């Protein structure tokens, strides 16, 4: 499948759609997932238009994992979750639903199940507050 430049994350990169921004640099952008599977669920994307790991440049991949680490550390600090899960899905068969590559950073606490994937929209005021806290915790 060819990369669709009108996917929602491409629109967020271009500033044509809103997001609760956590972090931005030349190559990457991080923002809150609006249908979080746990409180603090954050997405990290490259600015480069790539659908999945298979068409992402090596430079884009390096920048993406570097930012993902930064965000994972900040999310852990803010949520105080004992564990943090990273997820990155490639292709419909793997469960990918937005076709612009991204990492999920999802805080995990033993005994608390994840909410369903991309199902329930969170309170926007809470997302805004979390984005500000995570952003402030980035080293
Ligand atoms: P995927 O299934 O592709 O790995 O994950 C896509 C993620 O994007 C899901 O967790 C879903 O909740 C999230 N998502 C879908 N649409 C939007 C949107 O418009 N804004 C934000 N911030 N997240 C979205």
Short mmCIF file of C-alpha atoms and ligand atoms in Angstrom, two decimals, residues 8-9 12 31-35 41 43 89 95-98 102 104 117-118, ligand 1:
data_model
loop_
_atom_site.label_atom_id
_atom_site.label_comp_id
_atom_site.label_asym_id
_atom_site.label_seq_id
_atom_site.Cartn_x
_atom_site.Cartn_y
_atom_site.Cartn_z
CA UNK A 8 -4.53 11.67 10.57
CA UNK A 9 -0.92 11.65 11.86
CA UNK A 12 -1.04 16.41 12.82
CA UNK A 31 1.52 13.55 21.55
CA UNK A 32 -1.17 11.95 23.72
CA UNK A 33 -3.21 9.08 22.31
CA UNK A 34 -6.81 10.36 22.41
CA UNK A 35 -8.14 6.83 23.03
CA UNK A 41 -0.52 6.53 26.79
CA UNK A 43 2.45 8.22 20.72
CA UNK A 89 2.39 -2.35 14.90
CA UNK A 95 -3.38 -4.52 14.32
CA UNK A 96 -2.12 -1.23 12.83
CA UNK A 97 -5.00 1.22 12.35
CA UNK A 98 -3.22 4.50 11.52
CA UNK A 102 4.37 5.26 15.49
CA UNK A 104 3.04 3.54 21.66
CA UNK A 117 -7.22 -0.55 21.55
CA UNK A 118 -8.42 2.74 19.94
P1 LIG B 1 -2.25 1.64 15.75
O1 LIG B 1 -3.46 0.76 15.81
O2 LIG B 1 -2.10 2.15 14.35
O3 LIG B 1 -1.01 1.01 16.30
O4 LIG B 1 -2.54 2.85 16.72
C1 LIG B 1 -3.19 4.01 16.37
C2 LIG B 1 -3.43 4.76 17.64
O5 LIG B 1 -3.80 6.08 17.29
C3 LIG B 1 -4.55 4.20 18.51
O6 LIG B 1 -4.04 3.91 19.79
C4 LIG B 1 -5.60 5.30 18.52
O7 LIG B 1 -6.22 5.42 19.78
C5 LIG B 1 -4.81 6.52 18.16
N1 LIG B 1 -5.54 7.54 17.43
C6 LIG B 1 -6.43 7.36 16.42
N2 LIG B 1 -6.86 8.54 15.94
C7 LIG B 1 -6.21 9.50 16.67
C8 LIG B 1 -6.23 10.93 16.62
O8 LIG B 1 -6.94 11.56 15.85
N3 LIG B 1 -5.42 11.57 17.51
C9 LIG B 1 -4.63 10.91 18.40
N4 LIG B 1 -3.88 11.64 19.22
N5 LIG B 1 -4.60 9.56 18.47
C10 LIG B 1 -5.37 8.87 17.61
#
